[in-house]
PDB file of C-alpha atoms in Angstrom:
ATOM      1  CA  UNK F 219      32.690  24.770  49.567  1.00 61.00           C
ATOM      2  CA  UNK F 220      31.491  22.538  46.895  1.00 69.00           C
ATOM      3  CA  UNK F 221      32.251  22.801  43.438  1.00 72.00           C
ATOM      4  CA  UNK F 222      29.061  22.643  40.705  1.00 69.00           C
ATOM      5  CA  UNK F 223      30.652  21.089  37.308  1.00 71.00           C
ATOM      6  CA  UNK F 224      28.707  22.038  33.879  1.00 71.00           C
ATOM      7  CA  UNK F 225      28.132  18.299  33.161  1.00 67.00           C
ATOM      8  CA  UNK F 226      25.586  16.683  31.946  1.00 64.00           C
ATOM      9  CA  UNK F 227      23.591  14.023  34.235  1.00 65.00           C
ATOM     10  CA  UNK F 228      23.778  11.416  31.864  1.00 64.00           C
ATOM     11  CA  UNK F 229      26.828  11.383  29.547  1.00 63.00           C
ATOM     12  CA  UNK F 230      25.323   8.376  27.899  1.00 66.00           C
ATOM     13  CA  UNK F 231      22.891  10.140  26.139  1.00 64.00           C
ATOM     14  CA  UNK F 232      24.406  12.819  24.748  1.00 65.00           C
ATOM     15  CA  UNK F 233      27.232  10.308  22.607  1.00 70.00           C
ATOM     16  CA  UNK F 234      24.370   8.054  21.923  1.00 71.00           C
ATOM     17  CA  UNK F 235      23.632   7.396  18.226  1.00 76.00           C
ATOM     18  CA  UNK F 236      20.466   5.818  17.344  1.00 78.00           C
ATOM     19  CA  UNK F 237      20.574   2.956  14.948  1.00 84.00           C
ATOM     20  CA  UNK F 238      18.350   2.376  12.089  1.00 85.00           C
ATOM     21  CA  UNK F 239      16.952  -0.718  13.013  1.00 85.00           C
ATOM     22  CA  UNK F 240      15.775   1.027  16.689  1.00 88.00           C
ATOM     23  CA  UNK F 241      14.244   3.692  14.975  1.00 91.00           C
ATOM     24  CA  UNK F 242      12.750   1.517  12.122  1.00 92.00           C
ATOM     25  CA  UNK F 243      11.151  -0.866  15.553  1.00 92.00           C
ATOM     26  CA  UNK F 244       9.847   2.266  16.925  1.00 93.00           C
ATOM     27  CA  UNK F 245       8.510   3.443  13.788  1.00 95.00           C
ATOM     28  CA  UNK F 246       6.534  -0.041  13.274  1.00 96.00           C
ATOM     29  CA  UNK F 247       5.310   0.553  16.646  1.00 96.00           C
ATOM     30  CA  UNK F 248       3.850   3.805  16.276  1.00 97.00           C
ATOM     31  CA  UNK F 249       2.131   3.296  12.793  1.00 97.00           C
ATOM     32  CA  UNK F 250       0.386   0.256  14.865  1.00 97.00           C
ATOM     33  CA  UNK F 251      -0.467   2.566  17.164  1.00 98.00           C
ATOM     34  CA  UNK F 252      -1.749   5.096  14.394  1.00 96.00           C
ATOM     35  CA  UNK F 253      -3.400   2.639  12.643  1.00 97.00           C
ATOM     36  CA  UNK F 254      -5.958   0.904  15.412  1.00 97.00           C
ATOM     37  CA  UNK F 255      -6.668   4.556  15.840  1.00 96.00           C
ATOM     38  CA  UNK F 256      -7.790   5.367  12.663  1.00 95.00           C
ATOM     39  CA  UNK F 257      -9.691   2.054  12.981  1.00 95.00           C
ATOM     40  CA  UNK F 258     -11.497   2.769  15.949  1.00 96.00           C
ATOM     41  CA  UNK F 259     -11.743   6.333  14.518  1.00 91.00           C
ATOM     42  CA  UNK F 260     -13.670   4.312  11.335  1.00 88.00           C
ATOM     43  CA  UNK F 261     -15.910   2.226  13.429  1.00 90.00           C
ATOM     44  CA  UNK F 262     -17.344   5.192  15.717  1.00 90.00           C
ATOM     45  CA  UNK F 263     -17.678   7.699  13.011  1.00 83.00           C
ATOM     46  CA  UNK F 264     -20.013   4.692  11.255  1.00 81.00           C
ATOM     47  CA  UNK F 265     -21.631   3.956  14.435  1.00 84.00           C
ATOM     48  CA  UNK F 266     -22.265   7.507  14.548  1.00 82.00           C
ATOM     49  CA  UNK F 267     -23.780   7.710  10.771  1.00 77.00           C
ATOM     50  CA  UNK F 268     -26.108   4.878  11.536  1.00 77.00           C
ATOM     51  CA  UNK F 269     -27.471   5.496  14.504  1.00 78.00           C
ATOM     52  CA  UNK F 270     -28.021   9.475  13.635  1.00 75.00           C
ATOM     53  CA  UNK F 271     -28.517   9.808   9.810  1.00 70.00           C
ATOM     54  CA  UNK F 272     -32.059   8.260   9.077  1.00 72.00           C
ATOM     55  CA  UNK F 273     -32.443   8.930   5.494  1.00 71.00           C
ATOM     56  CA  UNK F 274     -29.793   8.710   2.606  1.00 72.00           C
ATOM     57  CA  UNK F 275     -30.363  11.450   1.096  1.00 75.00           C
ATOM     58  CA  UNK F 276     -29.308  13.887   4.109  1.00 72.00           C
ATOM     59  CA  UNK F 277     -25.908  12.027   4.026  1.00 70.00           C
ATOM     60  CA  UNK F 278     -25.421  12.752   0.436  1.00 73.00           C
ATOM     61  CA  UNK F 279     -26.781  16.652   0.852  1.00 74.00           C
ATOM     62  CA  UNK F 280     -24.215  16.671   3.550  1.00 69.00           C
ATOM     63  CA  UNK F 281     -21.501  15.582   2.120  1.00 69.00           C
ATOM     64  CA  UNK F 282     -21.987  17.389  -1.139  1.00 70.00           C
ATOM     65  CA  UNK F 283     -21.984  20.800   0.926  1.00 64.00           C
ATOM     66  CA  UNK F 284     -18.029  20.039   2.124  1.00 63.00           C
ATOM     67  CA  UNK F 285     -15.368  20.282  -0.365  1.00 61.00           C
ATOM     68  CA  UNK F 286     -13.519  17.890   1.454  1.00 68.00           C
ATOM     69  CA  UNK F 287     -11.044  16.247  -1.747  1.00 72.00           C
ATOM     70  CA  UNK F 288      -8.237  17.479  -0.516  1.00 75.00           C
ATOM     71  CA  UNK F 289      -8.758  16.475   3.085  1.00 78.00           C
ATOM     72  CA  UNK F 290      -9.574  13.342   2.207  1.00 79.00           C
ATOM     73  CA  UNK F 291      -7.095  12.242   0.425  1.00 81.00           C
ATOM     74  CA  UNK F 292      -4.690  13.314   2.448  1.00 85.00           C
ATOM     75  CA  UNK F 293      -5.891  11.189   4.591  1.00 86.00           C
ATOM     76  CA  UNK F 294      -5.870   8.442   2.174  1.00 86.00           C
ATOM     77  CA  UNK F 295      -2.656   8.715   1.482  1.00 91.00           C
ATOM     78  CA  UNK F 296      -1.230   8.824   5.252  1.00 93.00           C
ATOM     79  CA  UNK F 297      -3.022   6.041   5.909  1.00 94.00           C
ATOM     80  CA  UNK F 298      -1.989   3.683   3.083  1.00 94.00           C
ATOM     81  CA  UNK F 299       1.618   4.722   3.611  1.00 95.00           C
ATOM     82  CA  UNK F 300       1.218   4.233   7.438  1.00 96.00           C
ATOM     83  CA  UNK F 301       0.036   0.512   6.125  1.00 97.00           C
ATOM     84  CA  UNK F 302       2.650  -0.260   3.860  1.00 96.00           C
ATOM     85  CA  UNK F 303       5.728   1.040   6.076  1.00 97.00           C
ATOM     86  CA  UNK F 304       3.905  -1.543   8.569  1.00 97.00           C
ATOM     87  CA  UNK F 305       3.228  -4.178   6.424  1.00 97.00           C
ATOM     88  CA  UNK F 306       7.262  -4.045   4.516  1.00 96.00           C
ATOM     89  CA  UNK F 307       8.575  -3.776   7.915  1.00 96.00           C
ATOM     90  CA  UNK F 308       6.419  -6.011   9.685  1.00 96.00           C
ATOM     91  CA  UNK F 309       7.936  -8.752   6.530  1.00 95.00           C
ATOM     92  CA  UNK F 310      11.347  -7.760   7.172  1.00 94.00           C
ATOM     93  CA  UNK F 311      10.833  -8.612  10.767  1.00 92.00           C
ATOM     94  CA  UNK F 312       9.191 -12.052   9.717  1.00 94.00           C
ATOM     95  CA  UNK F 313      12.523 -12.472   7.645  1.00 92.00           C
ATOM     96  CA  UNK F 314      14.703 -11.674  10.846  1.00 91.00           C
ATOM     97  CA  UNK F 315      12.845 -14.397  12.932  1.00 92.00           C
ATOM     98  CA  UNK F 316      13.082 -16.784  10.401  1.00 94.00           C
ATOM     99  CA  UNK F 317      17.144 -16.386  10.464  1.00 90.00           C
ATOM    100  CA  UNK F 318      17.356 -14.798   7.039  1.00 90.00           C
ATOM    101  CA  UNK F 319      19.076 -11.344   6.319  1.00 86.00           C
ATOM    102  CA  UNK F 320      21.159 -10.918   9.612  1.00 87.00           C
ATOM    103  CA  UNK F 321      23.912  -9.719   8.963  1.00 90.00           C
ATOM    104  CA  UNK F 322      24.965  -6.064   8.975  1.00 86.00           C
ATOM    105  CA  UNK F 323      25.334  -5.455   5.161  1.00 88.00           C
ATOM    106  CA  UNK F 324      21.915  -6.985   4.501  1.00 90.00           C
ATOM    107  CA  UNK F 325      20.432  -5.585   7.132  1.00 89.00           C
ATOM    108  CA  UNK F 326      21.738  -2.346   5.448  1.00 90.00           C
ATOM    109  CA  UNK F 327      20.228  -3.031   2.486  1.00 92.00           C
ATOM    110  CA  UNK F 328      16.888  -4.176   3.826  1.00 92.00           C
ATOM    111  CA  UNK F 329      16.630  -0.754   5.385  1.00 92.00           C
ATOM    112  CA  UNK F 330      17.076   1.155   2.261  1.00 93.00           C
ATOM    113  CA  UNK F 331      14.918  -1.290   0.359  1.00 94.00           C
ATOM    114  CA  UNK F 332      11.955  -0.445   2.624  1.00 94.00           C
ATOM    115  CA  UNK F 333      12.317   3.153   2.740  1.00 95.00           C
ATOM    116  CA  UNK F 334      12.999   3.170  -1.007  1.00 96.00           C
ATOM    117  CA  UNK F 335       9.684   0.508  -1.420  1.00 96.00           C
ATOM    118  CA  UNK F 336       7.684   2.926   0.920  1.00 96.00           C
ATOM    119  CA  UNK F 337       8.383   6.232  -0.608  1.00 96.00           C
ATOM    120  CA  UNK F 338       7.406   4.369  -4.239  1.00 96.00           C
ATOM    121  CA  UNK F 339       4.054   3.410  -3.366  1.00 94.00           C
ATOM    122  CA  UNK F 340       3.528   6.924  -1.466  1.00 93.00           C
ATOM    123  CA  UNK F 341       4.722   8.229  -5.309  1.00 94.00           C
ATOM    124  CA  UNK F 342       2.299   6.193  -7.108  1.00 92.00           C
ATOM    125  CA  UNK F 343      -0.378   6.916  -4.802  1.00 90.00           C
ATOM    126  CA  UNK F 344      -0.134  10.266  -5.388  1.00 89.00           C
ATOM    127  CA  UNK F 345       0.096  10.043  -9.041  1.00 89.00           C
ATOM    128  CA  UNK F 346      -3.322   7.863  -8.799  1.00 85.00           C
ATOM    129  CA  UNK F 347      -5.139  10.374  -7.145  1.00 79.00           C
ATOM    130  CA  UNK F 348      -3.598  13.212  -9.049  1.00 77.00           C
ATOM    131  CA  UNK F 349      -4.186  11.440 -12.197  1.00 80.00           C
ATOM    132  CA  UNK F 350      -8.267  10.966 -11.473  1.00 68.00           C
TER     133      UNK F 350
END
């Protein structure tokens, strides 16, 4: 007869404790991905407006029908944080090639810098919008 254990398939996993840097690398990679998105997002909702809105003024009438603040800048703000985690982080990799900030302490640091530099630019970019 053969005995079936309660054990998980891969031990590995479940002991496994993710590091910041990993999860800051696949957090650049997925606000690349995010942002060519929203890019190509951009340039086919213009495409659209060009080829299919033939006078101005329907645009405007349009536009003035959808309260769409709110949705807007929400998306506003995503997006510029979504730039600036990628753009700190995509420096602090620049650093790490160039030899500088290695060890664990700075890289420590570094980590808490970003996150701290990120979440102040989200703050002030909601105060902007708030403010006007």
């Amino acid at each position: 007869m053969v005995k079936i254990y309660n054990r998980p398939l891969s031990p590995h996993l479940t002991i496994y404790i993710p590091q910041t840097v990993s999860i800051f690398s696949i957090l650049h990679r997925i606000s690349a991905l995010f942002l060519i998105l929203f890019i190509i997002f951009v340039v086919i909702t213009l495409k659209f407006i060009i080829f299919f809105v033939t006078d101005y003024n329907i645009l405007l009438q349009w536009t003035e029908n959808l309260d769409i603040l709110l949705l807007t800048n929400i998306i506003f703000l995503s997006i510029f944080t979504t730039f600036n985690y990628h753009l700190l982080n995509g420096l602090r990799h620049i650093n790490w090639d160039l030899g500088f900030f290695l060890d664990f302490s700075r890289l420590k640091i570094s980590s808490i810098l970003l996150i701290f530099f990120v979440f102040w630019i989200y703050l002030l970019s909601i105060l902007k919008i708030w403010i006007y």
